[in-house]
Coordinates of C-alpha atoms in Angstrom, one line a residue:
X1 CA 0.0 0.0 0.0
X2 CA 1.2 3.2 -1.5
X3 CA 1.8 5.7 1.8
X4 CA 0.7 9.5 0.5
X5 CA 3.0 11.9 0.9
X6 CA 2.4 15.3 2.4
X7 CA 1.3 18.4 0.9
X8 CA 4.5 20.0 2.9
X9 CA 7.0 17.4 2.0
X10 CA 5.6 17.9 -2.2
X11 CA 6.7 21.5 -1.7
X12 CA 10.3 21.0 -0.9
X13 CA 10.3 18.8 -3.7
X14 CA 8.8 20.7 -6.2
X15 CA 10.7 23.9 -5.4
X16 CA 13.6 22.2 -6.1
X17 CA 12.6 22.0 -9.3
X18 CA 15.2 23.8 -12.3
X19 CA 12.8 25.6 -14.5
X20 CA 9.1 26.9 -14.6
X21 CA 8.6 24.2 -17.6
X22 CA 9.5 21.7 -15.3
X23 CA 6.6 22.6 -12.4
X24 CA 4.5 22.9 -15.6
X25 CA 5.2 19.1 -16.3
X26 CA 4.8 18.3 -12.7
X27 CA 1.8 19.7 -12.5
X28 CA -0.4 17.7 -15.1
X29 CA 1.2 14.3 -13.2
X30 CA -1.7 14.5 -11.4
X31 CA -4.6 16.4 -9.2
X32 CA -2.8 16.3 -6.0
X33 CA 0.6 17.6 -7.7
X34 CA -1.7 20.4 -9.6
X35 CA -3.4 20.8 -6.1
X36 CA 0.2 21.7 -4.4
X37 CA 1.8 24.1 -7.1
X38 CA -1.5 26.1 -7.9
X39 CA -1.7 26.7 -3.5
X40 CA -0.8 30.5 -3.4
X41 CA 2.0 29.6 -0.7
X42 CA 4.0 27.6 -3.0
X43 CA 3.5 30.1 -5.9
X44 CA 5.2 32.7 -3.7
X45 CA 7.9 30.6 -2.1
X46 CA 9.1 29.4 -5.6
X47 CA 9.1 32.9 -7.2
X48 CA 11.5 33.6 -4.2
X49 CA 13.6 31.6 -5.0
X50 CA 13.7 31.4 -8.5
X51 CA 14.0 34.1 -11.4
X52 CA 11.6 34.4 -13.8
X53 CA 12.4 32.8 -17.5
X54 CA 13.5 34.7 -20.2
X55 CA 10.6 34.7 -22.8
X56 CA 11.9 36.1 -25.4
X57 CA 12.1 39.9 -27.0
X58 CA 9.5 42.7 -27.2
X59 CA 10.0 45.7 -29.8
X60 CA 7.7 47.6 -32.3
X61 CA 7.3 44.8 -34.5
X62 CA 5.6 42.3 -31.6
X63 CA 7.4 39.7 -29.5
X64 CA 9.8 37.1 -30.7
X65 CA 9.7 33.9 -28.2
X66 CA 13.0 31.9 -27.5
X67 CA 13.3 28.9 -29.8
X68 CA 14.9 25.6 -29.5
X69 CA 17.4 24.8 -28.1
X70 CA 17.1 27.6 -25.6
X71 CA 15.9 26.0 -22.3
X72 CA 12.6 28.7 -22.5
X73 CA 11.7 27.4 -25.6
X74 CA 8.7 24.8 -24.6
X75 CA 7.7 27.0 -21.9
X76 CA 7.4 30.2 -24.8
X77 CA 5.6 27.8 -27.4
X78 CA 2.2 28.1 -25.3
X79 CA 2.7 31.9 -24.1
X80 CA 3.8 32.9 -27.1
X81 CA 0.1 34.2 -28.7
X82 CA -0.8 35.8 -25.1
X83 CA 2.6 37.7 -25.2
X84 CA 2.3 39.0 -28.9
X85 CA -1.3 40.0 -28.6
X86 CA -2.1 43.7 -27.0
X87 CA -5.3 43.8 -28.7
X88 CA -6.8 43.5 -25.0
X89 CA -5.7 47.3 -24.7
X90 CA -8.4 49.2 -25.3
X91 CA -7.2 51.8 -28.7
X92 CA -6.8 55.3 -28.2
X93 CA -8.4 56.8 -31.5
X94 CA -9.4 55.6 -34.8
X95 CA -6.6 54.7 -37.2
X96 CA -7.4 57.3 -39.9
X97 CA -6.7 59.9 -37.7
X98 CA -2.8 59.4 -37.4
X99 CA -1.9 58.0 -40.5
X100 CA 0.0 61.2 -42.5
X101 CA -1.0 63.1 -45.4
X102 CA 0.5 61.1 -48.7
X103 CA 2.0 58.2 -46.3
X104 CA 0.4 54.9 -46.8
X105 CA -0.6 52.6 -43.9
X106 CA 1.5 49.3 -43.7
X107 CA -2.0 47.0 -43.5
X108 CA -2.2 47.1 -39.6
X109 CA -2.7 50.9 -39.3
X110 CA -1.6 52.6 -35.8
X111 CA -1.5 50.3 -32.7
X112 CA -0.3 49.4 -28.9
X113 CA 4.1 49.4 -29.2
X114 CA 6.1 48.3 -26.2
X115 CA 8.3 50.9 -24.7
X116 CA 9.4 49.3 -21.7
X117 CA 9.3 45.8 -19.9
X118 CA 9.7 44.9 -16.2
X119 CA 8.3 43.0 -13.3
X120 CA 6.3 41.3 -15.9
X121 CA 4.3 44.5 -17.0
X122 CA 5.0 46.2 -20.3
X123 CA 4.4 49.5 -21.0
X124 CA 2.8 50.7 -24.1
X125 CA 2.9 53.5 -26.5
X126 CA 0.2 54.2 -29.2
X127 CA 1.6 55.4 -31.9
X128 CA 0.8 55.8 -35.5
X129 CA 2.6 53.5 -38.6
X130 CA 6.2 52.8 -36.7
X131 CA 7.8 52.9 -33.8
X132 CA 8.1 56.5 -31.9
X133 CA 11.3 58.1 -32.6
X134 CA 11.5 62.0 -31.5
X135 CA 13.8 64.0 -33.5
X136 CA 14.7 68.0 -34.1
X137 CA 14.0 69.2 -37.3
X138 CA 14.3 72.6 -38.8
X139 CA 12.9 74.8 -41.0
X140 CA 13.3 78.6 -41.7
X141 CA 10.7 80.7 -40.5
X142 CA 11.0 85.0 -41.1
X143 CA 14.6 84.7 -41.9
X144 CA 15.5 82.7 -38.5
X145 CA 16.0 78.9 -38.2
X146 CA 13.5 77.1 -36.3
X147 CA 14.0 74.1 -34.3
X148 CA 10.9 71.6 -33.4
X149 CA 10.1 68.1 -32.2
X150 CA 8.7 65.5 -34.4
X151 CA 7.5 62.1 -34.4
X152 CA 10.1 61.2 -37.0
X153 CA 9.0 57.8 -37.2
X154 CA 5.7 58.5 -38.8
X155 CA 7.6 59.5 -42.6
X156 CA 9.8 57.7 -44.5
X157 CA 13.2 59.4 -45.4
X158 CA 11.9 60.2 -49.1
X159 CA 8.4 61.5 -47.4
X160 CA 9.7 63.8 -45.4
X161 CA 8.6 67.6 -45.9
X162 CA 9.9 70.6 -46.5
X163 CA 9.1 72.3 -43.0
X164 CA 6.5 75.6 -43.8
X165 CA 4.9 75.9 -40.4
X166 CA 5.1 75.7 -36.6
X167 CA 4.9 72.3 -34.9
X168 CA 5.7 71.0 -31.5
X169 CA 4.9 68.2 -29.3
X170 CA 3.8 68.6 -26.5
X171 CA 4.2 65.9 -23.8
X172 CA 0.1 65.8 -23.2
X173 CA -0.1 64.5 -26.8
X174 CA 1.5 61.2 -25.5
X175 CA -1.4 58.0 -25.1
X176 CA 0.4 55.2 -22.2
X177 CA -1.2 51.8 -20.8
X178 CA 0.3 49.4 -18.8
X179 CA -0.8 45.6 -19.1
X180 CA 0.5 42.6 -18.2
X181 CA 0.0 40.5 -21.4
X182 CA -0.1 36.7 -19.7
X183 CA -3.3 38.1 -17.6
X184 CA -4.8 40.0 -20.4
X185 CA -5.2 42.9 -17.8
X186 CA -4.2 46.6 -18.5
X187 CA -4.6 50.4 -17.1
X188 CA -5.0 52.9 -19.8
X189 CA -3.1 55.8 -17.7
X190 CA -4.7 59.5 -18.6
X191 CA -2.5 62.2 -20.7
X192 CA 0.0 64.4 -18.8
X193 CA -2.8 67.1 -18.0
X194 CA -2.1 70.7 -20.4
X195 CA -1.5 72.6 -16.9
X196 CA 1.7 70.0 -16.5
X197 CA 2.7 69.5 -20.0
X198 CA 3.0 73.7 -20.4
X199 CA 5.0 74.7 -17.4
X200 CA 8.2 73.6 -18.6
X201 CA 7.4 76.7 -21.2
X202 CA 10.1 75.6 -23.2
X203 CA 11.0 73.0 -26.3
X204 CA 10.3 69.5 -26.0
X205 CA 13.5 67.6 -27.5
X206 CA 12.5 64.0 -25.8
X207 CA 10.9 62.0 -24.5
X208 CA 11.0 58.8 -22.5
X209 CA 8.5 56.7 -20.9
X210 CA 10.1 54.0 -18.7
X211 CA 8.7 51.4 -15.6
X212 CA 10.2 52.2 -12.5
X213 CA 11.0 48.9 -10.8
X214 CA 9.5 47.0 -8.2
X215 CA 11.4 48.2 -4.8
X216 CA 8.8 46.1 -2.2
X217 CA 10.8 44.2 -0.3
X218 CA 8.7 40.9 -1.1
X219 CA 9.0 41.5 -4.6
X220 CA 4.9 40.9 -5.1
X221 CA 4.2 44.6 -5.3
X222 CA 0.7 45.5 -7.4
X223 CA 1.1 49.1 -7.8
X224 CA 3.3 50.3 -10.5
X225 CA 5.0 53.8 -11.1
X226 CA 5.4 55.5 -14.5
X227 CA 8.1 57.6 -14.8
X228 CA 8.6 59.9 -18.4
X229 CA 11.9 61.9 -18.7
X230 CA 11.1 65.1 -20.5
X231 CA 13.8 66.4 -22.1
X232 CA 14.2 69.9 -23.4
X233 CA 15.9 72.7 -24.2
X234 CA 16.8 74.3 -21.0
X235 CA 15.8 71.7 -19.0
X236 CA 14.9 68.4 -17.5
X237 CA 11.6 67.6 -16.2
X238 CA 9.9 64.0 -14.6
X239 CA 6.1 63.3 -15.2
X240 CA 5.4 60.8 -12.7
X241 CA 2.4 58.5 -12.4
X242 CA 1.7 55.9 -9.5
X243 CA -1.2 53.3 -10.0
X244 CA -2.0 54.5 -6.0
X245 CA -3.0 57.8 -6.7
X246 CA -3.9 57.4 -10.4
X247 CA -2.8 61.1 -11.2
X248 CA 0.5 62.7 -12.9
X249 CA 2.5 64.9 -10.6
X250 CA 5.7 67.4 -12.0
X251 CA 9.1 66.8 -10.3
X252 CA 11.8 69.1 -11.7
X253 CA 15.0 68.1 -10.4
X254 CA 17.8 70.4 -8.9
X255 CA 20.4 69.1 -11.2
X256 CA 19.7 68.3 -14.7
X257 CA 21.2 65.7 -16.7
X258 CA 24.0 66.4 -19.1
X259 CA 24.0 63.6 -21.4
X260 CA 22.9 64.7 -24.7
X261 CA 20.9 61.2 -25.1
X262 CA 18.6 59.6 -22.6
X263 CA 17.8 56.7 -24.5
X264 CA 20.0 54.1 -23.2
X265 CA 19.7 53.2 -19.9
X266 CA 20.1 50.3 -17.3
X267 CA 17.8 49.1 -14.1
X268 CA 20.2 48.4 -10.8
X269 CA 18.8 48.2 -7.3
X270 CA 15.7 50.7 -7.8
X271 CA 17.9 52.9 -9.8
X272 CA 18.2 53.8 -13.5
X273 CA 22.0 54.6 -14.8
X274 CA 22.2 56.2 -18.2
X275 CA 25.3 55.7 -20.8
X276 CA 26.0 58.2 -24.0
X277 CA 24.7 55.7 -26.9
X278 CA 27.0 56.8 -29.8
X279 CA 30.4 57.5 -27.3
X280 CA 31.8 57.5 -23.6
X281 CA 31.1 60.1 -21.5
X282 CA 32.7 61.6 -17.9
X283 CA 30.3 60.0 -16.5
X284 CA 26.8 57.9 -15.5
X285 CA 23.8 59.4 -14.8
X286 CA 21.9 58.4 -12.0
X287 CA 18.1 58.5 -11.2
X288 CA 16.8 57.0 -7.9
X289 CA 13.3 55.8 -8.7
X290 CA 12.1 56.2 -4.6
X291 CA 13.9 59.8 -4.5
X292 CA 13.1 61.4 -7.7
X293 CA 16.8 62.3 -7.4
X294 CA 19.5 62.2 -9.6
X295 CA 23.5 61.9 -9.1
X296 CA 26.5 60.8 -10.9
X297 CA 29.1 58.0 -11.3
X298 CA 32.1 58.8 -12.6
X299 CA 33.2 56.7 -15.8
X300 CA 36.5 57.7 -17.0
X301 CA 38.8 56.7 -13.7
X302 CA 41.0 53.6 -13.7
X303 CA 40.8 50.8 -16.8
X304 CA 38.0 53.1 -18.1
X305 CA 40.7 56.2 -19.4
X306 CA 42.7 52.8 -21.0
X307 CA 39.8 51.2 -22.8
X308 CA 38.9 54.7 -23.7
X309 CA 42.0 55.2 -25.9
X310 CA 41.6 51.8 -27.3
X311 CA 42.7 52.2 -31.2
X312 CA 40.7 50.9 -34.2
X313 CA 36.9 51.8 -32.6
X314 CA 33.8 52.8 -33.6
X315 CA 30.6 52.7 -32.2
X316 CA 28.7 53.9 -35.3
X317 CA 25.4 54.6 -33.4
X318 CA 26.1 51.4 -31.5
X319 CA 25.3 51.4 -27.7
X320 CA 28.6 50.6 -26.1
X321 CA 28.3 50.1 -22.4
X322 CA 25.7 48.2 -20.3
X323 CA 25.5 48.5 -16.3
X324 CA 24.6 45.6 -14.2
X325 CA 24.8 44.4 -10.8
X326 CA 27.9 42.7 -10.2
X327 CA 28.3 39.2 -7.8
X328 CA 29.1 41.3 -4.2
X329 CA 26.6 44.2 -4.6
X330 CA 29.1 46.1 -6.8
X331 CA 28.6 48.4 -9.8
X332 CA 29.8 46.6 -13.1
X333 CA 29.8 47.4 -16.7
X334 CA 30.1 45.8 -19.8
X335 CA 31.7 47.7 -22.9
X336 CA 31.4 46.2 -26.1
X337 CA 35.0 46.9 -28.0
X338 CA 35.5 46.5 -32.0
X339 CA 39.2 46.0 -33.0
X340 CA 40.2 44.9 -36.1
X341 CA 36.6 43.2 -37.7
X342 CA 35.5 41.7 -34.3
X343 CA 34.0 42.4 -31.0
X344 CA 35.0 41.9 -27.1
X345 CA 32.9 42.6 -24.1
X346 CA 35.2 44.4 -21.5
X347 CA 34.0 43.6 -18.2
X348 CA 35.3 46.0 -15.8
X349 CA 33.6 46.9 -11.8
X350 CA 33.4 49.6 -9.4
X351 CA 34.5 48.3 -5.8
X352 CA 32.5 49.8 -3.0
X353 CA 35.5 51.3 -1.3
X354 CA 37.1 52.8 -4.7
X355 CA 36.7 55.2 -7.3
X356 CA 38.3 53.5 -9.9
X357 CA 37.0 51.2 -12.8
X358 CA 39.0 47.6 -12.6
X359 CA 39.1 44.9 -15.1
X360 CA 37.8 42.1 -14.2
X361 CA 37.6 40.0 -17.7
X362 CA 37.6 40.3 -21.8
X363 CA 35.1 38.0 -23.7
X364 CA 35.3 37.6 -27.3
X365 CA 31.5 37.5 -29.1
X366 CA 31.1 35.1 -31.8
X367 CA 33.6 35.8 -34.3
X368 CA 30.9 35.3 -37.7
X369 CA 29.8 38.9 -37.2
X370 CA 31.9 41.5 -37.7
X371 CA 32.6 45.1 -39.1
X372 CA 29.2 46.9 -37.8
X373 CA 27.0 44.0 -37.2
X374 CA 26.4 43.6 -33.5
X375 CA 25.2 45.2 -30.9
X376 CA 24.6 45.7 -27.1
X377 CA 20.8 46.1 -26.4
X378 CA 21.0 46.5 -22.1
X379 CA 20.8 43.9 -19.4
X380 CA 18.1 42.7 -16.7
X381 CA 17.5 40.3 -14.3
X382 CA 21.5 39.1 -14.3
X383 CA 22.0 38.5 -18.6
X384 CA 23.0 41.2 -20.6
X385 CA 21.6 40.9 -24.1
X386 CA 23.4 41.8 -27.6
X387 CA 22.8 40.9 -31.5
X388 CA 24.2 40.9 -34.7
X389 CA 23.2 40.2 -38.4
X390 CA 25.6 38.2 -41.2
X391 CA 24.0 40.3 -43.5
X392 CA 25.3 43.9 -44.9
X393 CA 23.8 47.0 -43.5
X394 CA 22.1 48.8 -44.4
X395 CA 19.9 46.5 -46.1
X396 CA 15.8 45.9 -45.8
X397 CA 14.5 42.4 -43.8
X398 CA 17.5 41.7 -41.9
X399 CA 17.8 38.5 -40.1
X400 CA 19.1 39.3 -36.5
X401 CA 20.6 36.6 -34.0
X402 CA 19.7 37.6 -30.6
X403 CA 21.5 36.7 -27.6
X404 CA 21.9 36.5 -23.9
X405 CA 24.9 36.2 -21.3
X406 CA 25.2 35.4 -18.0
X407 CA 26.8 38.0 -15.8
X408 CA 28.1 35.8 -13.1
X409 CA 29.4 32.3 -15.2
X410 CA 29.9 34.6 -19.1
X411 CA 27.5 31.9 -21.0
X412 CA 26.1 32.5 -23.5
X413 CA 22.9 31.2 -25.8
X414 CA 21.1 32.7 -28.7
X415 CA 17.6 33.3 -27.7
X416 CA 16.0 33.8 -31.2
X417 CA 16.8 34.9 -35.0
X418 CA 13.7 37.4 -35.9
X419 CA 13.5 39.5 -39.2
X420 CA 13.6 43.4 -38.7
X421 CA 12.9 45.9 -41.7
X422 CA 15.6 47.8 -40.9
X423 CA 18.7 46.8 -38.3
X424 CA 17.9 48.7 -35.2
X425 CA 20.2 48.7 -33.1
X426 CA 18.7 49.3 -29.5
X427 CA 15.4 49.0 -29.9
X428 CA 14.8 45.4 -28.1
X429 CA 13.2 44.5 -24.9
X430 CA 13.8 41.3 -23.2
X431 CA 10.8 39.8 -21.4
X432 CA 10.8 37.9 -18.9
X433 CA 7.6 36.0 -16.8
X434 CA 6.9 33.0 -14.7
X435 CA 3.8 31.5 -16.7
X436 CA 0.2 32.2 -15.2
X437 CA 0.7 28.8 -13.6
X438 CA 2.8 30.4 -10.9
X439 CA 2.4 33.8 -11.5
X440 CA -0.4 36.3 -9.8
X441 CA -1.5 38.9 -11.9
X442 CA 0.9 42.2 -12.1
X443 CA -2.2 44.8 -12.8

């Protein structure tokens, strides 16, 4: 006679379980197994103790799951449709409406684009035919030269105009929703009132919408901050929404930011550290997502002046350095180097105790790309990511290997090859989810 064995005893085993797939497999044994895993106890015990899986890549074009062999790939085959699909969100206006004069619509018309991932929550952008991409333009105006934000994405390079009139964004004009796509649940947030949006009384230049983390100390926090960095000409401003209050409050910082781009950025420990995408700068920028405050890091001290003055690179509108959290609680970075055809990632760290930048090890990416092929796209929850194409740029339908490393063992594995239009070469997302099976809803 078979002796049953406890409900408590089934939990150690089960959490000793390697991967989410693996509980998945457990669970459809049988009723008392499913019984165990789906208890709201275990749920949270083994989402302590385990991070979540990388599904795959979000960017304007949708989400591309992991494939085979990556160890995510049976787990993405079934949560792959949920992912891709935003149609849940409720739409903003009717297509028509943002589709440009002489520019025609690409089939699916204007539509929900990802803008930033984390904590299982992705945050949305509506925008019109492709992805949002803010840019000065100029045109002469009464003799003078006139400088304005525009939605730069919307026109193809032979569409563009010949500017004849005033037009700015402004940041009210910008439609957000949160959702968490496994759950099929969403918040569509309300536009940056006009009294907000006008005090800055000055340019917009850009604009970035971003997640701030989850900094609960449980890590199974429901509410959800929305933080957009309003760059312009004079100054820097933070439109800040929490899913508490439901309502957009103005934080201009004492210091302002003196990168010229705020497009590339990294989440470590609650805080967001900005790198210059095209070139190194003095130093990081540093915004503490529970302060509202920002400081600096200083990047050119020790290895840093020395990998500076490396000969033979070029970053070519490639982003070159990626901040993580290193194995002790320290500050680490990884710089991706080009010499002579091929790429290294320089991993270098900033001890607690020191101001200067130490190398700590060189890793040579796959040797098939080369020249201006690959990449850096960020890092999160302990991988950094990077891609490259085998295929000359620039060139239409590129196929693009993407890829993840380990911070703390260097391994890496190719996550997916997807097909861009164009070879972008920041604008990815990696997602990452336990599956509703032993998740809670995020929204």
């Amino acid at each position: 006679v078979s002796i049953p064995i406890p409900d408590d005893l089934l939990e150690e085993i089960f959490l000793r379980l390697p991967t989410p797939d693996a509980v998945a497999r457990a669970s459809a044994a049988c009723t008392s197994f499913r019984r165990v895993i789906k208890g709201r106890a275990f749920r949270r015990r083994f989402r302590a103790l385990h991070r979540p899986p990388l599904l795959g890549f979000m960017d304007a074009a949708g989400f591309h799951p992991a494939q085979a062999p990556h160890p995510s790939a049976p787990l993405t085959g079934a949560l792959a449709p949920c992912a891709a699909d935003f149609s849940f969100v409720p739409a903003v206006v009717s297509s028509a409406s943002y589709i440009p004069r002489g520019v025609q619509a690409d089939g699916e018309g204007p539509r929900w684009r990802p803008r930033d991932v984390r904590d299982g929550r992705v945050l949305l952008d509506w925008v019109s035919l492709h992805p949002r991409a803010m840019r000065i333009c100029c045109y002469m105006e009464d003799g003078y030269e006139v400088s304005i934000l525009m939605d730069f994405g919307e026109l193809a390079p032979r569409d563009r105009p010949t500017w004849t009139e005033r037009e700015r964004c402004n940041a009210a004009e910008f439609h957000l929703a949160v959702c968490d796509p496994l759950s099929s649940r969403s918040v569509l947030l309300p536009t940056i009132p006009e009294e907000l949006a006008v005090q800055p009384q000055d340019y917009l230049r850009e604009f970035e919408p971003v997640l701030a983390p989850n900094t609960s100390e449980d890590g199974e926090e429901e509410h959800f901050k929305v933080i957009c960095i309003a760059k312009y000409h004079t100054k820097l401003v933070l439109f800040v929404f929490p899913s508490t209050t439901m309502q957009w409050s103005m934080v201009e910082p004492p210091i302002s930011p003196s990168l010229e781009h705020m497009s590339c950025f990294d989440c470590v420990r609650g805080c967001f550290y900005w790198t210059e995408p095209y070139r190194w700068s003095d130093h990081l920028m540093v915004l503490d997502t529970r302060t509202m405050r920002f400081s600096t890091v200083d990047l050119l001290t020790g290895y840093h002046m020395e990998l500076r003055g490396l000969p033979d690179q070029s970053f070519d509108r490639r982003r070159p350095n990626a901040v993580v959290l290193g194995r002790e609680g320290t500050l680490e970075m990884f710089s991706l180097v080009r010499q002579h055809g091929s790429f290294a990632l320089y991993h270098t760290s900033l001890q607690n105790n020191s101001q200067e930048w130490k190398l700590e090890k060189v890793i040579q990416l796959p040797r098939q790309y080369h020249d201006y092929s690959i990449s850096t796209v960020g890092a999160a929850e302990g991988f950094l990511f990077f891609r490259g194409t085998l295929e000359d740029i620039p060139v239409e339908n590129v196929n693009v290997d993407c890829y993840s490393m380990e911070v703390n063992t260097y391994g890496i594995t190719k996550v997916c090859t997807k097909t861009e239009k164009y070879f972008n070469r920041t604008c990815t997302l990696p997602y990452f989810s336990f599956p509703p099976l032993l998740s809670e809803p995020t929204i």
